[in-house]
Coordinates of C-alpha atoms and ligand atoms in Angstrom, one line a residue:
M1 CA -187.3 123.2 69.0
T2 CA -187.6 120.1 71.1
E3 CA -185.3 119.9 74.1
Q4 CA -182.2 117.8 73.5
P5 CA -182.5 114.8 75.9
S6 CA -179.3 113.8 77.7
G7 CA -177.2 111.0 76.4
V8 CA -177.7 107.3 77.0
T9 CA -176.0 105.4 79.8
V10 CA -175.2 101.9 78.8
I11 CA -175.4 99.4 81.7
I12 CA -173.8 96.0 81.0
I13 CA -174.9 92.9 82.8
P14 CA -172.3 90.3 82.2
Q15 CA -173.4 87.4 79.9
P16 CA -173.3 84.2 82.0
T17 CA -171.4 81.3 80.4
V18 CA -173.8 78.5 79.5
N19 CA -171.8 75.8 81.3
G20 CA -174.2 75.8 84.2
P21 CA -177.2 77.5 85.6
L22 CA -177.0 80.7 87.6
H23 CA -176.8 80.2 91.4
I24 CA -177.9 82.8 93.9
G25 CA -174.3 83.9 94.4
H26 CA -174.4 85.1 90.8
L27 CA -177.8 86.6 91.4
S28 CA -176.6 88.5 94.5
G29 CA -173.7 89.9 92.5
P30 CA -174.0 91.7 89.2
Y31 CA -177.4 90.5 88.0
L32 CA -179.8 92.0 90.6
A33 CA -177.6 95.0 91.2
A34 CA -177.6 96.0 87.5
D35 CA -181.4 95.6 87.4
I36 CA -182.0 97.6 90.5
A37 CA -179.7 100.4 89.3
S38 CA -181.4 100.3 85.8
R39 CA -184.9 100.6 87.3
A40 CA -183.8 103.4 89.6
A41 CA -182.2 105.4 86.8
R42 CA -185.2 105.0 84.6
A43 CA -187.5 106.1 87.4
R44 CA -185.3 109.3 87.7
G45 CA -186.0 109.9 84.0
E46 CA -182.5 109.1 82.9
R47 CA -181.9 107.4 79.5
V48 CA -180.6 103.9 80.2
L49 CA -179.8 101.1 77.8
T50 CA -179.3 97.8 79.6
L51 CA -177.5 94.9 77.8
A52 CA -177.8 91.3 78.9
G53 CA -177.3 88.0 77.2
V54 CA -175.6 84.6 77.5
D55 CA -172.0 83.6 76.6
V56 CA -171.9 80.5 74.4
H57 CA -168.4 80.7 73.0
P58 CA -165.8 80.1 75.8
N59 CA -164.4 76.6 75.3
Y60 CA -165.4 76.0 78.9
V61 CA -168.8 75.1 77.4
L62 CA -167.5 72.4 75.1
T63 CA -165.3 71.1 77.9
K64 CA -168.2 70.9 80.3
A65 CA -170.3 68.9 77.7
E66 CA -167.5 66.5 77.1
N67 CA -166.9 66.1 80.9
I68 CA -170.5 65.2 81.6
G69 CA -171.0 63.2 78.4
A70 CA -173.7 65.5 77.1
D71 CA -174.6 66.6 73.6
V72 CA -173.2 70.2 73.6
D73 CA -176.2 71.7 71.8
E74 CA -178.7 70.1 74.2
M75 CA -176.6 71.2 77.1
I76 CA -176.5 74.8 75.9
A77 CA -180.2 74.8 75.4
K78 CA -180.8 73.5 78.9
Y79 CA -178.6 75.9 80.7
R80 CA -179.7 78.8 78.6
A81 CA -183.3 78.1 79.5
Q82 CA -182.4 77.9 83.2
I83 CA -180.5 81.2 83.0
T84 CA -183.3 83.1 81.1
T85 CA -185.9 81.6 83.5
A86 CA -183.9 83.0 86.4
F87 CA -183.8 86.5 84.7
Q88 CA -187.6 86.3 84.1
L89 CA -188.5 85.1 87.6
G90 CA -186.1 87.5 89.2
G91 CA -187.6 90.4 87.2
I92 CA -184.2 91.1 85.6
G93 CA -185.0 93.3 82.6
Y94 CA -182.9 94.5 79.7
D95 CA -183.2 96.4 76.5
V96 CA -181.0 94.3 74.3
F97 CA -180.4 90.5 74.6
L98 CA -177.0 89.7 73.2
D99 CA -177.7 86.3 71.7
P100 CA -174.6 84.5 70.4
Q101 CA -176.8 81.9 68.7
D102 CA -178.5 84.6 66.5
P103 CA -177.0 84.5 63.0
D104 CA -177.2 88.3 62.8
Y105 CA -175.1 88.6 65.9
Q106 CA -172.6 86.1 64.6
R107 CA -172.3 87.9 61.3
A108 CA -171.9 91.2 63.1
V109 CA -169.1 90.0 65.4
A110 CA -167.1 88.3 62.6
G111 CA -167.7 91.3 60.3
M112 CA -166.6 93.9 62.8
L113 CA -163.3 91.9 63.5
R114 CA -162.8 91.5 59.8
E115 CA -163.2 95.3 59.3
L116 CA -160.7 96.0 62.0
V117 CA -158.2 93.8 60.2
E118 CA -158.9 94.9 56.7
G119 CA -158.8 98.6 57.8
G120 CA -155.3 98.0 59.2
T121 CA -156.3 98.9 62.8
V122 CA -155.6 95.4 64.0
P123 CA -152.6 93.8 62.2
M124 CA -152.3 90.1 61.4
E125 CA -149.1 88.9 63.1
E126 CA -147.1 85.7 63.6
F127 CA -147.7 84.9 67.3
T128 CA -146.3 81.9 69.2
L129 CA -149.1 79.9 70.8
H130 CA -149.0 76.4 72.2
Q131 CA -150.7 73.3 71.2
C132 CA -151.0 69.9 72.9
A133 CA -148.4 67.4 71.7
D134 CA -150.9 64.6 72.1
C135 CA -154.4 65.8 71.2
G136 CA -153.4 68.8 69.1
R137 CA -155.7 71.2 70.7
T138 CA -154.7 74.9 70.8
L139 CA -154.0 75.4 74.5
H140 CA -156.1 78.3 75.7
H141 CA -158.9 78.9 78.2
S142 CA -160.2 75.6 79.5
Y143 CA -157.8 73.5 77.4
V144 CA -154.8 74.4 79.5
V145 CA -154.0 74.2 83.2
G146 CA -151.0 75.3 85.2
K147 CA -150.0 77.7 88.0
C148 CA -150.3 81.5 87.9
S149 CA -146.9 83.0 87.4
V150 CA -147.8 85.9 89.8
C151 CA -149.4 84.2 92.8
G152 CA -149.0 80.5 92.2
T153 CA -152.7 79.7 92.3
G154 CA -153.9 76.9 89.9
A155 CA -155.4 78.4 86.8
N156 CA -156.7 77.8 83.3
G157 CA -155.6 80.0 80.4
T158 CA -157.9 82.9 80.9
S159 CA -157.3 84.7 84.2
C160 CA -156.2 83.8 87.7
E161 CA -159.0 83.6 90.3
G162 CA -156.4 84.2 93.0
C163 CA -155.0 87.6 91.8
G164 CA -156.9 88.5 88.7
S165 CA -153.8 88.3 86.4
L166 CA -154.2 87.3 82.8
T167 CA -153.0 83.7 82.2
S168 CA -152.2 81.8 79.0
A169 CA -150.3 78.7 78.0
Q170 CA -147.4 81.1 77.3
S171 CA -147.4 82.6 80.9
L172 CA -148.5 79.7 83.1
V173 CA -145.9 77.8 85.2
D174 CA -145.9 74.1 84.5
P175 CA -148.7 74.2 81.9
S176 CA -150.2 71.0 80.5
C177 CA -153.2 70.1 78.4
A178 CA -156.3 70.1 80.7
R179 CA -158.1 67.7 78.3
C180 CA -155.5 64.9 78.0
G181 CA -152.5 65.9 80.2
G182 CA -150.2 66.2 77.1
S183 CA -147.3 68.6 77.0
P184 CA -147.5 72.0 75.3
V185 CA -145.4 72.5 72.2
P186 CA -144.9 76.0 70.6
M187 CA -147.0 76.7 67.5
V188 CA -146.6 79.8 65.4
A189 CA -149.9 81.1 64.0
T190 CA -150.9 84.2 62.1
V191 CA -153.6 85.9 64.2
P192 CA -155.0 89.4 64.6
V193 CA -153.2 91.0 67.5
L194 CA -154.5 94.0 69.5
R195 CA -151.4 95.8 70.9
L196 CA -152.9 97.3 74.1
E197 CA -149.7 99.4 74.6
D198 CA -150.8 101.4 71.5
Y199 CA -154.0 102.4 73.4
R200 CA -152.3 103.4 76.7
R201 CA -153.1 107.1 76.5
R202 CA -156.7 106.4 75.8
L203 CA -156.9 103.7 78.5
E204 CA -155.3 106.0 81.1
A205 CA -158.0 108.5 80.3
E206 CA -160.7 105.8 80.8
W207 CA -159.0 104.7 84.1
L208 CA -158.8 108.3 85.4
Q209 CA -162.3 109.5 84.5
A210 CA -164.3 106.5 85.8
E211 CA -165.4 105.6 89.3
W212 CA -163.7 102.3 90.3
P213 CA -163.8 100.7 93.7
S214 CA -160.6 101.0 95.6
R215 CA -159.5 97.3 95.1
M216 CA -159.7 97.8 91.3
R217 CA -157.7 101.1 91.6
S218 CA -154.8 99.1 93.0
V219 CA -155.0 96.7 90.0
L220 CA -155.1 99.7 87.6
Q221 CA -152.1 101.2 89.4
Q222 CA -150.1 98.0 88.4
Y223 CA -151.3 98.4 84.8
R224 CA -150.0 101.9 84.8
S225 CA -146.4 100.8 85.6
A226 CA -146.2 97.5 83.7
P227 CA -146.3 97.0 79.9
L228 CA -149.7 96.1 78.6
P229 CA -149.9 92.8 76.8
D230 CA -150.5 92.0 73.1
I231 CA -153.8 90.2 72.9
P232 CA -154.6 87.7 70.0
L233 CA -158.2 88.5 69.1
A234 CA -158.8 85.1 67.3
Y235 CA -157.3 81.7 67.4
P236 CA -157.0 78.6 65.3
T237 CA -159.3 76.4 67.5
N238 CA -162.4 74.3 67.5
W239 CA -164.9 76.5 69.4
G240 CA -166.2 80.0 68.8
I241 CA -167.6 82.2 66.0
E242 CA -165.9 81.4 62.7
C243 CA -164.0 84.2 61.1
D244 CA -164.0 84.9 57.4
G245 CA -162.0 87.0 54.8
P246 CA -158.3 87.4 55.8
L247 CA -159.1 85.6 59.1
A248 CA -160.6 82.5 57.5
G249 CA -159.7 79.4 59.5
L250 CA -159.7 81.3 62.9
R251 CA -162.4 81.7 65.5
V252 CA -163.2 84.9 67.4
D253 CA -161.8 84.6 70.9
F254 CA -164.6 84.9 73.4
P255 CA -163.3 88.1 75.2
T256 CA -163.0 89.7 71.8
E257 CA -166.6 88.6 71.1
L258 CA -167.8 90.2 74.3
G259 CA -166.0 93.4 73.6
L260 CA -167.5 93.6 70.1
S261 CA -170.9 92.7 71.5
Y262 CA -170.9 95.9 73.6
L263 CA -170.4 97.8 70.3
Y264 CA -173.2 95.9 68.7
G265 CA -175.8 96.0 71.5
P266 CA -176.3 99.8 71.7
A267 CA -176.3 100.0 67.9
R268 CA -179.0 97.4 67.7
A269 CA -181.2 99.5 69.9
L270 CA -180.3 103.0 68.7
R271 CA -179.5 102.4 65.0
P272 CA -181.2 99.1 64.1
Q273 CA -180.2 99.4 60.4
A274 CA -176.5 99.7 61.2
Q275 CA -174.5 97.0 59.3
T276 CA -170.9 98.3 59.3
L277 CA -168.4 99.0 62.0
A278 CA -168.6 102.8 61.2
E279 CA -172.5 102.7 61.4
R280 CA -172.3 100.9 64.7
V281 CA -169.7 103.3 66.1
A282 CA -172.0 106.2 65.0
A283 CA -174.7 104.9 67.3
W284 CA -172.2 105.6 70.1
R285 CA -172.5 109.3 69.6
E286 CA -175.7 109.1 71.7
V287 CA -173.9 107.2 74.5
D288 CA -172.7 109.2 77.4
G289 CA -171.0 106.4 79.2
V290 CA -170.8 102.8 80.2
W291 CA -171.2 101.1 83.6
H292 CA -170.1 97.5 84.1
F293 CA -171.6 95.3 86.8
N294 CA -169.2 92.4 87.3
G295 CA -167.0 90.4 89.6
M296 CA -163.6 91.6 90.7
D297 CA -161.9 88.8 88.8
N298 CA -162.9 90.3 85.4
T299 CA -161.2 93.6 86.1
F300 CA -158.8 93.4 83.2
Y301 CA -161.6 92.8 80.7
F302 CA -163.9 95.7 81.6
T303 CA -161.3 98.2 82.5
T304 CA -158.8 97.5 79.7
L305 CA -159.7 95.0 76.9
Y306 CA -163.3 96.1 76.2
P307 CA -162.5 99.9 76.2
A308 CA -159.5 99.2 73.9
I309 CA -161.7 97.4 71.5
L310 CA -164.2 100.3 71.5
A311 CA -161.2 102.7 70.9
A312 CA -159.8 100.5 68.1
A313 CA -163.3 100.4 66.5
G314 CA -163.3 104.2 66.4
V315 CA -165.5 105.3 69.3
P316 CA -163.9 108.7 69.6
E317 CA -164.0 109.5 73.4
P318 CA -163.4 107.4 76.5
K319 CA -166.8 106.1 77.6
A320 CA -166.0 104.3 80.9
R321 CA -168.0 105.8 83.8
G322 CA -167.4 103.1 86.4
A323 CA -168.0 99.7 87.7
V324 CA -170.1 98.1 90.4
V325 CA -168.3 95.0 91.6
N326 CA -168.9 92.3 94.1
E327 CA -167.0 89.8 96.1
L328 CA -167.9 86.1 96.4
Y329 CA -171.2 85.1 98.1
L330 CA -170.9 82.0 100.3
L331 CA -173.6 79.4 101.0
E332 CA -173.8 78.3 104.6
G333 CA -170.2 79.3 105.2
Q334 CA -168.7 77.6 102.1
K335 CA -168.0 78.5 98.5
F336 CA -170.6 77.6 95.9
S337 CA -169.4 74.4 94.2
T338 CA -171.2 72.7 91.3
S339 CA -168.9 69.7 91.5
R340 CA -169.7 69.2 95.2
N341 CA -173.4 70.0 94.5
H342 CA -173.1 72.8 97.1
A343 CA -175.3 75.3 95.3
L344 CA -178.7 77.0 95.3
W345 CA -179.8 77.4 91.7
A346 CA -181.4 80.8 91.0
D347 CA -184.2 79.5 88.8
E348 CA -185.3 76.9 91.3
F349 CA -185.0 79.2 94.4
L350 CA -187.0 82.0 92.7
A351 CA -189.7 79.5 91.6
A352 CA -190.0 78.2 95.2
E353 CA -189.9 81.5 97.0
D354 CA -191.5 84.9 96.7
P355 CA -189.1 86.6 94.2
E356 CA -189.7 90.0 95.8
L357 CA -188.4 88.7 99.1
V358 CA -185.5 87.0 97.4
R359 CA -184.5 90.3 95.7
L360 CA -184.8 92.3 98.9
Y361 CA -182.9 89.7 100.9
L362 CA -180.0 89.5 98.4
A363 CA -179.8 93.3 98.3
W364 CA -179.8 93.3 102.1
D365 CA -177.0 90.7 102.2
R366 CA -175.1 91.8 99.1
P367 CA -171.5 90.7 99.0
D368 CA -170.2 94.1 98.0
R369 CA -167.7 95.1 100.7
Y370 CA -166.8 91.6 101.8
E371 CA -167.7 88.0 101.2
S372 CA -171.1 87.6 102.8
D373 CA -172.8 84.3 103.6
F374 CA -176.3 83.1 102.6
T375 CA -177.9 81.0 105.3
H376 CA -181.4 79.6 105.1
E377 CA -181.9 80.6 108.7
S378 CA -181.2 84.3 108.0
F379 CA -183.3 84.2 104.9
R380 CA -186.3 82.8 106.9
A381 CA -185.8 85.4 109.6
F382 CA -185.6 88.2 107.0
C383 CA -188.9 87.0 105.4
E384 CA -190.7 86.8 108.7
W385 CA -189.6 90.4 109.5
V386 CA -190.2 91.9 106.1
R387 CA -193.4 90.2 104.9
P388 CA -195.6 92.2 107.4
L389 CA -193.8 95.4 106.4
L390 CA -194.6 94.8 102.7
A391 CA -198.2 94.1 103.6
G392 CA -198.4 97.5 105.3
T393 CA -198.5 96.2 108.9
P394 CA -196.0 98.2 111.0
P395 CA -194.4 96.3 113.9
A396 CA -195.9 96.6 117.4
E397 CA -192.6 98.0 118.6
G398 CA -189.2 98.9 117.2
A399 CA -190.6 101.1 114.4
L400 CA -188.7 104.2 113.3
P401 CA -190.2 107.5 114.5
A402 CA -192.4 108.6 111.7
A403 CA -190.7 112.0 111.4
L404 CA -187.5 110.3 110.3
A405 CA -189.1 108.3 107.4
P406 CA -188.7 110.9 104.7
A407 CA -184.9 111.1 105.3
E408 CA -184.7 107.3 105.1
I409 CA -186.6 107.3 101.8
E410 CA -184.3 110.0 100.4
R411 CA -181.2 108.0 101.6
A412 CA -182.5 104.9 100.0
E413 CA -183.1 106.6 96.6
R414 CA -179.7 108.4 96.7
A415 CA -178.0 105.0 97.4
L416 CA -179.4 103.7 94.1
H417 CA -177.5 106.2 91.9
L418 CA -174.9 104.5 89.8
A419 CA -172.1 106.6 91.4
G420 CA -171.9 105.3 94.9
F421 CA -174.4 102.5 94.3
D422 CA -175.2 100.7 97.6
A423 CA -178.2 98.4 97.5
A424 CA -177.5 97.1 101.0
L425 CA -177.8 100.6 102.4
A426 CA -180.9 101.4 100.2
I427 CA -182.8 98.3 101.5
R428 CA -182.0 99.1 105.2
S429 CA -183.3 102.7 104.8
L430 CA -186.3 101.5 102.9
L431 CA -187.2 98.9 105.6
A432 CA -186.9 101.6 108.3
A433 CA -189.3 103.7 106.3
L434 CA -191.7 100.8 105.8
S435 CA -191.7 100.2 109.6
T436 CA -193.6 103.6 109.8
G437 CA -196.1 102.5 107.1
T438 CA -194.5 104.8 104.4
G439 CA -192.3 104.3 101.4
H440 CA -194.5 101.7 99.6
D441 CA -194.8 103.9 96.5
S442 CA -191.2 105.1 96.5
V443 CA -188.7 104.6 93.7
A444 CA -186.5 102.6 96.0
M445 CA -189.3 100.2 96.7
A446 CA -190.0 99.7 92.9
A447 CA -186.4 99.3 92.0
L448 CA -185.4 97.0 94.9
S449 CA -188.5 94.7 94.8
G450 CA -188.8 94.7 91.0
R451 CA -192.5 95.5 91.3
G452 CA -194.1 96.6 88.0
A453 CA -192.7 96.4 84.5
Q454 CA -189.5 98.2 83.6
T455 CA -190.4 100.9 81.1
Q456 CA -188.3 101.7 78.1
G457 CA -185.5 104.1 78.7
A458 CA -183.3 104.5 75.7
Q459 CA -185.2 107.3 74.0
T460 CA -183.7 108.5 70.8
R461 CA -183.4 112.1 69.8
G462 CA -186.7 113.9 69.5
G463 CA -188.3 111.8 72.2
Q464 CA -189.1 108.8 70.0
T465 CA -188.4 105.4 71.3
R466 CA -186.9 102.7 69.1
G467 CA -186.0 99.3 70.3
G468 CA -185.7 100.4 73.8
Q469 CA -188.5 98.1 75.1
T470 CA -187.4 96.2 78.0
R471 CA -188.4 92.6 78.0
A472 CA -187.5 89.3 79.4
E473 CA -186.8 86.5 77.0
G474 CA -189.4 83.8 76.7
R475 CA -192.4 85.9 77.9
Ligands
ZN1 ZN1 -154.2 67.3 74.9
ZN2 ZN1 -152.6 84.7 90.3

C-alpha cells in the first residue's frame, strides 16, 4: 500500500487584465506573495497547485484600445507579452496558465456555463439591464460611469474602489454611458442569473472556515446581514467569450469566466482528459482548499461569487481556506497612475535591476498592513545593505549574535506558511540570520529570492506527477 498523500492546496494568482503592463505595485501585492508562498509550501513537501493567467475579457480592454486608438488584438499581444515577461523575470512560477485566448479554455468556459443552464442549476430569467440611448451599448463595467450608491465615490459598473461595493448601471447614482455620455434606458434581457441568496448556507460555511484578514471580516459581516444580489452570468454585449446553446447571442461576463476558470485550472492539471462539468468537478476531490492572493477591492469576488460558482457547479464541500490581501503600494508618495505616467513597470524594472534584490525589497516593503511607499532612495539603500549579505560578507558591525540565528531562520520559515503569511517579517528575520553568515541555504532564502526552479508540486494519487510542472510562459 502506498501512503495516501495529503490533498492539493490551490493557490490563485489573480489574472491581470491586459489593458496595461504590470507595475511594481502589482508585483509587490499578490504576484510575488503568491509565488513566495507557493515555493515555501512546496519546499515543506506540501502539494500545491498554483494558477496564473491573464484576463482578456473585461470590456476595459476594448475601451482602452479605443481610447488610445490601437488595434485591440495588437494591444492585447503587447501587454500580454509585458505581463508574462514580468512573471518570467520575477521568477513567478505556476502550474497552470489560464489562457483566455486558448480555444480549449474558451470552449470549456462556454460549455460549463451552458451545462449549468441546461441542468437547471442556473435559470434563464428576464432581467432589467440598461443600454445607452445613443450608442446602444449594454451599460456594464467600463461602459458605464456614475457614483457609488454606498459611499459616493465615482465608479464604473463593476465594483467601487472606495468601499468595495458591487456597482452596476442599475445601482449607480447618476449613471451615464462612459463611452459617449448618453443616457441609460432600461432593457429587459433573458440572461442566466445566479441567485446568491440560494447559496447563503454554503457561503456562510466558506466565510466561517477560512482565514480572512480583519478588514475583510467586516465586509463579510455586512454580507451576513444584507440580502445577497442576483448576478447575471452573461450579457448581450460586444466583448467576452461567446455563449452557445440556450445562451446563444450572449457573452460570458468576465467575473463568471474567472470563477469558471478556477474550476477548469485544477482539472486541467489533475484530470487533463476532463471535458464535462462533472469530470472537472471530480478533479476537485483531490483539492483540500483554495487560497486567494488578491487586492482588498476584489473581496466580493473571491469570498462570494467564485465560491458560489464552485458550489453551483457541484463541488460538494466548501473549499475556501483563506486570502492573503494587500493594500495599495505608492510610488514616491503618490498613487501609481498610468494616465499621469507615474508608474514603474515591472518588466522594465526587473530587466534593469537584479530580480533577486527586487523580490527581497518588495517583500521587505510589502503593503500588507498599510499603504507603503516605494522610493528609489530606499531601494538603493536596501540594495547596498543586502548585496554584501547575499554575497556572504557579514557586516563589520551590527550583526546579530550568531547564537540567535537559528531562531531567526525558524521565524522566517514559519512566517511563510499560508496561514499567517507575512513576507515582510520573513525577510527581516532572514536578513538578521544572513548578517551572521548563515541562512543562505534556508527555505526562506529560496522562497523569498526565487533562487532555483520551482519543482512540481501537484502530485496525483500514488505519487505520480501529471501536469504539475511549473513553468513560466515563453521560456
Ligand atoms: Zn453610449
Ligand atoms: Zn463605494
